[in-house]
Amino acid sequence: MKFNEIKEIEERFYSRAFSRLPVAIEKGIGMYLYDFDGKRYLDMFAGIAVNSLGHSHPKIIKTIERQSKKLMHVSNWLYTLPQLELAEILVRITGMERAFITNSGTEAVESAIKLARKFSDKKEIIAMENSFHGRTLGALSLTWGKKYRKPFEPLLPKMKFVKYNDIDSLKKSITDKTGAVIVEPIQGEAGVIIPDPDYLCNIREITEKRGILLILDEIQTGFGRTGEMFVFQKSKIKPDILCLAKGMGSGFPIGAMLSNGIDFNPGEHGGTFIGNPLACEVSKSVIEVIINENLVENSKRMGKYLKENLDDMGANVRGKGLMIGIDVDNGKEKVLELIDKGVLTIYSRNTVRVLPPLIIEKKHADEFLGAWLNC
Ligand code: PLP
């Protein structure tokens, strides 16, 4: 099928909600994606930090085959084991108390907002400037960008924003109506913005002192993306609520909200598809591969290699693990140039975002660096 024919189908039948890059993908294997003409692309953004194990991972294919033959869905009227086993794994690897499974990141944030609202009489939630927490109305109320928010106002009341990586600005904004603070440990959609090393600890200290819930959004940073399993573990703090998704399913839609000391009562929250056995079995396998194949360490090592080499080339680069941002004159132009060279990345304004699968090897990094040097 030709690219223009695919575009025509979109123009006729699909919502205009997306503004896409000019590539249509037919299939993927490992670190590579292939378009309908068979052109090969090195995948350096992993479906926005999602395909942690790359494409068509044999272990995940096997899990999907096995579980889909056994059981895909029964709803939460009934007990299923994969959901509970995944919860146990999540609790063990995060050190949190309880897990609630969701279908996406934005649903994890919605769950967090509901739990915070339920728990605290103080209804105000403070989020950060340039934050991104999702697009459903609750999560959108905590997302900074005007272009995302404006057409849908009024959003949830009592949400306010303070400067990211500015503890004084947070301290000044806290009132006796503040019930929760939500923060990304590294801002992803804003263009890979890394705060000071003690930022999370300082937020935890203030929120604890003032009896305010800390909601940590590790939807993009979690599961090894930054060279740590989770960023908060390096800071040695514990949030009250933790939101996860993206790399957790390596392409299968799933997320989670974990909590400490607070929880829903029966009937207060739910969803038909939430925690279905197929999604949960896939996520269990993804986490197993990430751990058994030391992909967190690989993320740290390959991230360092990419950053050092980009630095040597004179690029304006920053990042942690495989969450890398490179400032350029024109983000979109650079991403289009890289597409011509057979490399896929994304951009936030004038930052090219490099978020490859955690399975990346030196030869793939070198292929990317070669393409970067030549455009
Ligand atoms: N939170 C963060 C930090 C994100 O990066 C994203 C997505 O980019 C979301 C929440 C929303 O997740 P989803 O797109 O799965 O709804």
Tab-separated table of C-alpha atoms and ligand atoms in Angstrom:
chain	number	residue	atom	x	y	z
A	1	MET	CA	0.000	0.000	0.000
A	2	LYS	CA	1.278	3.488	-0.846
A	3	PHE	CA	1.728	6.190	1.790
A	4	ASN	CA	-0.713	8.538	0.030
A	5	GLU	CA	-3.417	5.872	-0.015
A	6	ILE	CA	-3.001	5.395	3.736
A	7	LYS	CA	-3.198	9.151	4.277
A	8	GLU	CA	-6.378	9.283	2.204
A	9	ILE	CA	-8.070	6.688	4.419
A	10	GLU	CA	-7.197	8.798	7.452
A	11	GLU	CA	-8.498	11.951	5.796
A	12	ARG	CA	-11.814	10.313	4.937
A	13	PHE	CA	-12.536	8.263	8.022
A	14	TYR	CA	-10.368	9.081	10.998
A	15	SER	CA	-10.708	11.919	13.501
A	16	ARG	CA	-8.354	14.820	12.828
A	17	ALA	CA	-7.041	14.525	16.383
A	18	PHE	CA	-3.474	13.553	15.459
A	19	SER	CA	-0.750	15.451	13.687
A	20	ARG	CA	1.602	12.707	12.531
A	21	LEU	CA	5.079	12.333	11.081
A	22	PRO	CA	5.024	11.363	7.363
A	23	VAL	CA	5.725	7.662	7.891
A	24	ALA	CA	3.316	4.677	7.910
A	25	ILE	CA	4.625	1.615	9.694
A	26	GLU	CA	3.654	-1.914	8.717
A	27	LYS	CA	5.755	-4.019	11.071
A	28	GLY	CA	8.562	-4.017	13.597
A	29	ILE	CA	11.303	-6.391	14.706
A	30	GLY	CA	13.672	-5.646	17.573
A	31	MET	CA	15.066	-2.117	17.194
A	32	TYR	CA	13.694	-1.668	13.670
A	33	LEU	CA	10.422	-0.588	12.082
A	34	TYR	CA	9.478	-1.124	8.433
A	35	ASP	CA	7.172	1.007	6.281
A	36	PHE	CA	4.868	-0.305	3.542
A	37	ASP	CA	7.627	-0.015	0.919
A	38	GLY	CA	9.907	-2.130	3.092
A	39	LYS	CA	12.102	0.849	4.087
A	40	ARG	CA	13.810	0.160	7.411
A	41	TYR	CA	13.913	2.686	10.248
A	42	LEU	CA	15.916	2.554	13.462
A	43	ASP	CA	13.369	3.137	16.227
A	44	MET	CA	14.855	5.737	18.559
A	45	PHE	CA	11.636	6.776	20.310
A	46	ALA	CA	9.901	3.474	21.094
A	47	GLY	CA	6.349	4.749	20.569
A	48	ILE	CA	6.995	7.591	23.088
A	49	ALA	CA	9.064	5.631	25.621
A	50	VAL	CA	6.764	2.594	25.474
A	51	ASN	CA	8.357	-0.334	23.588
A	52	SER	CA	10.883	-1.139	26.297
A	53	LEU	CA	11.630	-4.534	24.691
A	54	GLY	CA	11.535	-3.238	21.116
A	55	HIS	CA	9.203	-4.889	18.620
A	56	SER	CA	7.951	-8.483	18.285
A	57	HIS	CA	9.920	-9.669	21.308
A	58	PRO	CA	9.716	-13.520	21.240
A	59	LYS	CA	8.933	-13.765	24.954
A	60	ILE	CA	6.021	-11.335	24.623
A	61	ILE	CA	4.674	-13.066	21.514
A	62	LYS	CA	4.731	-16.360	23.425
A	63	THR	CA	2.958	-14.814	26.417
A	64	ILE	CA	0.244	-13.319	24.204
A	65	GLU	CA	-0.247	-16.640	22.390
A	66	ARG	CA	-0.402	-18.637	25.607
A	67	GLN	CA	-2.673	-16.289	27.547
A	68	SER	CA	-5.029	-15.432	24.676
A	69	LYS	CA	-5.752	-19.151	24.271
A	70	LYS	CA	-6.461	-19.388	27.982
A	71	LEU	CA	-8.334	-16.241	29.060
A	72	MET	CA	-8.501	-12.614	27.890
A	73	HIS	CA	-11.268	-10.956	29.853
A	74	VAL	CA	-13.874	-11.662	32.464
A	75	SER	CA	-14.191	-8.218	34.192
A	76	ASN	CA	-13.599	-7.462	37.838
A	77	TRP	CA	-16.741	-9.193	38.969
A	78	LEU	CA	-14.498	-12.255	39.160
A	79	TYR	CA	-11.037	-13.029	40.520
A	80	THR	CA	-8.234	-13.581	38.009
A	81	LEU	CA	-4.699	-14.502	38.973
A	82	PRO	CA	-2.540	-12.482	36.497
A	83	GLN	CA	-3.937	-9.201	37.862
A	84	LEU	CA	-3.094	-10.139	41.436
A	85	GLU	CA	0.310	-11.558	40.517
A	86	LEU	CA	1.158	-8.366	38.618
A	87	ALA	CA	0.077	-6.317	41.659
A	88	GLU	CA	2.396	-8.396	43.839
A	89	ILE	CA	5.320	-7.836	41.451
A	90	LEU	CA	4.625	-4.083	41.285
A	91	VAL	CA	4.451	-3.828	45.058
A	92	ARG	CA	7.712	-5.765	45.415
A	93	ILE	CA	9.691	-3.730	42.875
A	94	THR	CA	8.380	-0.327	43.995
A	95	GLY	CA	8.141	-0.849	47.753
A	96	MET	CA	4.637	0.664	47.649
A	97	GLU	CA	1.743	-0.969	49.520
A	98	ARG	CA	-1.035	-1.636	47.007
A	99	ALA	CA	-1.540	-1.532	43.259
A	100	PHE	CA	-4.535	-0.598	41.146
A	101	ILE	CA	-4.140	-1.569	37.464
A	102	THR	CA	-5.281	0.799	34.697
A	103	ASN	CA	-5.352	0.760	30.887
A	104	SER	CA	-3.152	3.835	30.352
A	105	GLY	CA	-1.098	6.582	31.958
A	106	THR	CA	-3.874	9.135	32.015
A	107	GLU	CA	-6.106	6.616	33.813
A	108	ALA	CA	-3.400	6.106	36.423
A	109	VAL	CA	-3.403	9.887	36.988
A	110	GLU	CA	-7.227	9.967	37.139
A	111	SER	CA	-7.071	7.251	39.773
A	112	ALA	CA	-4.504	9.286	41.701
A	113	ILE	CA	-6.656	12.421	41.609
A	114	LYS	CA	-9.680	10.481	42.847
A	115	LEU	CA	-7.706	8.833	45.624
A	116	ALA	CA	-6.166	12.144	46.722
A	117	ARG	CA	-9.583	13.826	46.681
A	118	LYS	CA	-11.069	11.001	48.682
A	119	PHE	CA	-8.305	10.960	51.238
A	120	SER	CA	-7.843	14.652	51.899
A	121	ASP	CA	-10.382	17.295	52.947
A	122	LYS	CA	-8.034	19.783	51.310
A	123	LYS	CA	-9.026	19.661	47.636
A	124	GLU	CA	-6.338	21.815	46.035
A	125	ILE	CA	-3.677	19.997	43.993
A	126	ILE	CA	-0.441	21.698	42.972
A	127	ALA	CA	1.176	20.672	39.668
A	128	MET	CA	4.247	22.027	37.898
A	129	GLU	CA	4.616	24.441	35.011
A	130	ASN	CA	5.311	22.570	31.735
A	131	SER	CA	3.948	19.353	33.250
A	132	PHE	CA	2.241	16.635	31.226
A	133	HIS	CA	-0.029	14.174	33.027
A	134	GLY	CA	-2.492	13.137	30.309
A	135	ARG	CA	-5.537	14.308	28.397
A	136	THR	CA	-8.653	13.114	30.209
A	137	LEU	CA	-10.332	15.983	32.030
A	138	GLY	CA	-8.833	15.289	35.461
A	139	ALA	CA	-5.299	14.652	34.201
A	140	LEU	CA	-5.664	17.578	31.797
A	141	SER	CA	-6.422	19.848	34.745
A	142	LEU	CA	-2.898	19.064	35.990
A	143	THR	CA	-1.287	19.409	32.536
A	144	TRP	CA	0.297	22.777	31.846
A	145	GLY	CA	0.113	23.363	28.066
A	146	LYS	CA	-2.456	25.975	27.018
A	147	LYS	CA	-2.994	24.283	23.643
A	148	TYR	CA	-4.038	21.071	25.409
A	149	ARG	CA	-6.280	22.826	27.957
A	150	LYS	CA	-7.877	25.865	26.377
A	151	PRO	CA	-10.594	24.232	24.189
A	152	PHE	CA	-11.825	22.149	27.123
A	153	GLU	CA	-12.066	24.689	29.919
A	154	PRO	CA	-13.450	24.910	32.533
A	155	LEU	CA	-11.373	22.058	33.928
A	156	LEU	CA	-11.266	20.807	37.505
A	157	PRO	CA	-11.273	23.639	40.040
A	158	LYS	CA	-8.600	24.123	42.710
A	159	MET	CA	-5.637	23.031	40.574
A	160	LYS	CA	-2.666	25.346	40.430
A	161	PHE	CA	0.816	25.411	38.909
A	162	VAL	CA	4.217	26.374	40.281
A	163	LYS	CA	7.637	26.592	38.670
A	164	TYR	CA	9.344	23.218	38.149
A	165	ASN	CA	12.578	22.657	40.060
A	166	ASP	CA	11.868	25.658	42.293
A	167	ILE	CA	11.296	24.636	45.901
A	168	ASP	CA	10.690	28.201	47.123
A	169	SER	CA	7.942	28.688	44.585
A	170	LEU	CA	6.311	25.457	45.798
A	171	LYS	CA	6.666	26.471	49.458
A	172	LYS	CA	5.050	29.844	48.773
A	173	SER	CA	2.125	28.278	46.913
A	174	ILE	CA	1.194	25.742	49.573
A	175	THR	CA	-1.825	26.839	51.612
A	176	ASP	CA	-4.008	25.154	54.207
A	177	LYS	CA	-6.202	24.080	51.264
A	178	THR	CA	-3.415	22.116	49.529
A	179	GLY	CA	-4.134	18.395	49.604
A	180	ALA	CA	-1.594	17.042	47.111
A	181	VAL	CA	1.394	17.859	44.934
A	182	ILE	CA	1.953	16.021	41.640
A	183	VAL	CA	5.326	15.965	39.917
A	184	GLU	CA	7.281	14.163	37.169
A	185	PRO	CA	10.788	13.278	38.416
A	186	ILE	CA	12.036	14.295	34.967
A	187	GLN	CA	9.688	16.258	32.724
A	188	GLY	CA	9.325	14.294	29.491
A	189	GLU	CA	6.906	16.041	27.163
A	190	ALA	CA	8.398	19.402	28.192
A	191	GLY	CA	11.617	18.291	26.466
A	192	VAL	CA	13.527	16.151	29.007
A	193	ILE	CA	13.900	18.659	31.844
A	194	ILE	CA	16.041	17.282	34.684
A	195	PRO	CA	15.649	18.929	38.090
A	196	ASP	CA	18.352	19.310	40.765
A	197	PRO	CA	19.344	16.029	42.446
A	198	ASP	CA	17.735	16.983	45.784
A	199	TYR	CA	14.480	18.281	44.246
A	200	LEU	CA	12.369	15.192	44.973
A	201	CYS	CA	13.742	14.881	48.526
A	202	ASN	CA	12.908	18.526	49.182
A	203	ILE	CA	9.368	18.109	47.869
A	204	ARG	CA	8.923	14.996	50.022
A	205	GLU	CA	10.181	16.839	53.096
A	206	ILE	CA	7.803	19.776	52.636
A	207	THR	CA	4.786	17.645	51.757
A	208	GLU	CA	5.388	15.330	54.704
A	209	LYS	CA	5.770	18.249	57.093
A	210	ARG	CA	2.554	19.873	55.864
A	211	GLY	CA	0.468	16.668	55.684
A	212	ILE	CA	0.202	16.859	51.899
A	213	LEU	CA	0.085	13.831	49.586
A	214	LEU	CA	2.915	13.435	47.115
A	215	ILE	CA	1.808	11.986	43.764
A	216	LEU	CA	4.765	10.932	41.652
A	217	ASP	CA	4.174	10.538	37.934
A	218	GLU	CA	6.732	7.967	36.739
A	219	ILE	CA	4.614	7.081	33.718
A	220	GLN	CA	7.449	8.010	31.359
A	221	THR	CA	10.478	7.614	33.642
A	222	GLY	CA	9.558	4.224	35.141
A	223	PHE	CA	10.719	0.672	34.355
A	224	GLY	CA	14.344	1.479	33.584
A	225	ARG	CA	13.915	4.361	31.165
A	226	THR	CA	16.327	6.614	33.113
A	227	GLY	CA	18.891	3.952	34.045
A	228	GLU	CA	17.103	3.315	37.378
A	229	MET	CA	14.095	1.031	37.737
A	230	PHE	CA	12.274	4.090	39.171
A	231	VAL	CA	13.742	7.548	39.750
A	232	PHE	CA	12.294	7.912	43.245
A	233	GLN	CA	14.263	4.884	44.458
A	234	LYS	CA	17.544	6.716	43.752
A	235	SER	CA	16.292	9.680	45.822
A	236	LYS	CA	15.425	7.262	48.644
A	237	ILE	CA	11.989	8.806	49.138
A	238	LYS	CA	8.570	7.211	49.020
A	239	PRO	CA	5.603	8.942	47.398
A	240	ASP	CA	2.072	8.439	48.714
A	241	ILE	CA	0.832	7.696	45.209
A	242	LEU	CA	2.835	6.450	42.222
A	243	CYS	CA	1.579	6.512	38.618
A	244	LEU	CA	3.049	4.090	36.063
A	245	ALA	CA	2.354	3.035	32.441
A	246	LYS	CA	4.267	3.217	29.113
A	247	GLY	CA	7.267	0.819	29.394
A	248	MET	CA	5.269	-1.453	31.680
A	249	GLY	CA	3.541	-3.173	28.730
A	250	SER	CA	6.178	-2.606	26.029
A	251	GLY	CA	3.345	-1.722	23.638
A	252	PHE	CA	0.443	-3.517	25.271
A	253	PRO	CA	-1.857	-0.867	26.838
A	254	ILE	CA	-1.555	-0.997	30.624
A	255	GLY	CA	-0.788	1.284	33.554
A	256	ALA	CA	-0.981	1.274	37.329
A	257	MET	CA	-1.493	3.479	40.339
A	258	LEU	CA	0.201	2.391	43.533
A	259	SER	CA	-0.472	3.816	46.951
A	260	ASN	CA	0.834	3.814	50.499
A	261	GLY	CA	-1.562	3.900	53.427
A	262	ILE	CA	-4.586	4.991	51.387
A	263	ASP	CA	-6.940	3.034	49.181
A	264	PHE	CA	-10.374	2.918	47.588
A	265	ASN	CA	-13.317	1.118	49.132
A	266	PRO	CA	-15.284	-1.397	47.023
A	267	GLY	CA	-17.267	0.358	44.287
A	268	GLU	CA	-15.448	3.692	44.542
A	269	HIS	CA	-13.345	3.171	41.409
A	270	GLY	CA	-13.118	0.678	38.571
A	271	GLY	CA	-13.363	0.042	34.844
A	272	THR	CA	-14.500	-2.828	32.627
A	273	PHE	CA	-11.122	-3.640	31.065
A	274	ILE	CA	-8.930	-2.773	34.033
A	275	GLY	CA	-6.475	-5.514	34.989
A	276	ASN	CA	-7.558	-7.950	32.295
A	277	PRO	CA	-5.581	-11.216	32.314
A	278	LEU	CA	-3.968	-10.705	28.904
A	279	ALA	CA	-2.588	-7.230	29.627
A	280	CYS	CA	-1.405	-8.326	33.068
A	281	GLU	CA	0.367	-11.459	31.782
A	282	VAL	CA	2.141	-9.348	29.149
A	283	SER	CA	3.218	-6.817	31.763
A	284	LYS	CA	4.485	-9.590	34.048
A	285	SER	CA	6.610	-10.925	31.181
A	286	VAL	CA	7.894	-7.457	30.262
A	287	ILE	CA	9.017	-6.808	33.840
A	288	GLU	CA	10.616	-10.255	34.010
A	289	VAL	CA	12.642	-9.589	30.844
A	290	ILE	CA	13.656	-6.101	32.048
A	291	ILE	CA	14.975	-7.643	35.271
A	292	ASN	CA	16.485	-10.893	33.905
A	293	GLU	CA	18.232	-9.232	30.972
A	294	ASN	CA	19.596	-6.337	33.073
A	295	LEU	CA	17.922	-3.793	30.830
A	296	VAL	CA	17.995	-1.102	33.519
A	297	GLU	CA	21.786	-1.339	33.546
A	298	ASN	CA	21.795	-1.373	29.733
A	299	SER	CA	19.707	1.799	29.769
A	300	LYS	CA	22.277	3.483	32.013
A	301	ARG	CA	25.260	2.240	29.961
A	302	MET	CA	23.864	2.950	26.501
A	303	GLY	CA	22.438	6.304	27.624
A	304	LYS	CA	25.897	7.326	28.823
A	305	TYR	CA	27.440	6.162	25.536
A	306	LEU	CA	24.934	8.120	23.448
A	307	LYS	CA	25.260	11.258	25.556
A	308	GLU	CA	29.067	11.233	25.634
A	309	ASN	CA	29.273	10.789	21.868
A	310	LEU	CA	26.650	13.443	21.177
A	311	ASP	CA	28.530	15.745	23.517
A	312	ASP	CA	31.768	15.084	21.615
A	313	MET	CA	29.958	16.003	18.402
A	314	GLY	CA	29.095	19.370	19.963
A	315	ALA	CA	25.384	18.581	20.417
A	316	ASN	CA	23.489	20.389	23.175
A	317	VAL	CA	22.467	17.175	24.929
A	318	ARG	CA	21.066	16.240	28.335
A	319	GLY	CA	19.430	13.153	29.762
A	320	LYS	CA	19.350	10.284	32.181
A	321	GLY	CA	19.677	6.731	30.869
A	322	LEU	CA	17.707	6.408	27.666
A	323	MET	CA	15.637	9.542	28.241
A	324	ILE	CA	17.626	12.034	26.200
A	325	GLY	CA	16.892	15.505	24.860
A	326	ILE	CA	18.988	17.348	22.279
A	327	ASP	CA	18.341	21.055	21.729
A	328	VAL	CA	18.444	22.077	18.078
A	329	ASP	CA	17.419	25.136	16.014
A	330	ASN	CA	14.234	23.495	14.760
A	331	GLY	CA	12.995	20.271	16.357
A	332	LYS	CA	10.554	19.297	13.626
A	333	GLU	CA	13.063	19.905	10.808
A	334	LYS	CA	15.695	17.794	12.531
A	335	VAL	CA	13.267	14.924	13.110
A	336	LEU	CA	12.280	15.033	9.409
A	337	GLU	CA	15.959	15.023	8.362
A	338	LEU	CA	16.555	11.982	10.573
A	339	ILE	CA	13.582	10.228	8.962
A	340	ASP	CA	15.298	10.692	5.582
A	341	LYS	CA	18.317	8.950	7.084
A	342	GLY	CA	16.169	6.053	8.318
A	343	VAL	CA	15.986	7.049	11.996
A	344	LEU	CA	12.813	7.781	13.981
A	345	THR	CA	12.775	10.289	16.855
A	346	ILE	CA	10.213	12.810	18.137
A	347	TYR	CA	10.420	16.433	19.220
A	348	SER	CA	9.066	18.839	21.809
A	349	ARG	CA	9.424	22.319	20.297
A	350	ASN	CA	13.171	22.605	19.592
A	351	THR	CA	14.263	19.543	21.513
A	352	VAL	CA	14.742	16.226	19.710
A	353	ARG	CA	13.744	13.448	22.113
A	354	VAL	CA	15.683	10.188	21.983
A	355	LEU	CA	13.860	7.397	23.844
A	356	PRO	CA	14.931	4.096	22.278
A	357	PRO	CA	13.885	0.622	23.418
A	358	LEU	CA	15.918	-0.530	26.434
A	359	ILE	CA	17.290	-3.415	24.320
A	360	ILE	CA	19.432	-0.998	22.275
A	361	GLU	CA	22.998	-2.195	21.570
A	362	LYS	CA	26.174	-0.268	20.714
A	363	LYS	CA	25.723	-0.959	16.975
A	364	HIS	CA	22.288	0.712	17.054
A	365	ALA	CA	23.623	3.667	19.025
A	366	ASP	CA	26.436	4.011	16.450
A	367	GLU	CA	23.894	3.896	13.624
A	368	PHE	CA	21.969	6.725	15.289
A	369	LEU	CA	25.135	8.750	15.930
A	370	GLY	CA	26.176	8.323	12.285
A	371	ALA	CA	22.802	9.585	11.098
A	372	TRP	CA	22.946	12.527	13.542
A	373	LEU	CA	26.392	13.518	12.294
A	374	ASN	CA	25.208	13.424	8.683
A	375	CYS	CA	22.204	15.704	8.998
B	1	PLP	N1	2.207	11.305	32.482
B	1	PLP	C1	3.356	11.429	31.808
B	1	PLP	C2	4.587	11.862	32.525
B	1	PLP	C3	3.407	11.168	30.427
B	1	PLP	O1	4.556	11.321	29.764
B	1	PLP	C4	2.225	10.752	29.777
B	1	PLP	C5	2.223	10.493	28.329
B	1	PLP	O2	3.064	10.946	27.580
B	1	PLP	C6	1.048	10.601	30.530
B	1	PLP	C7	1.076	10.890	31.876
B	1	PLP	C8	-0.225	10.126	29.885
B	1	PLP	O3	-0.121	8.781	29.598
B	1	PLP	P1	-1.026	8.085	28.457
B	1	PLP	O4	-0.647	8.734	27.153
B	1	PLP	O5	-0.702	6.632	28.546
B	1	PLP	O6	-2.440	8.355	28.803
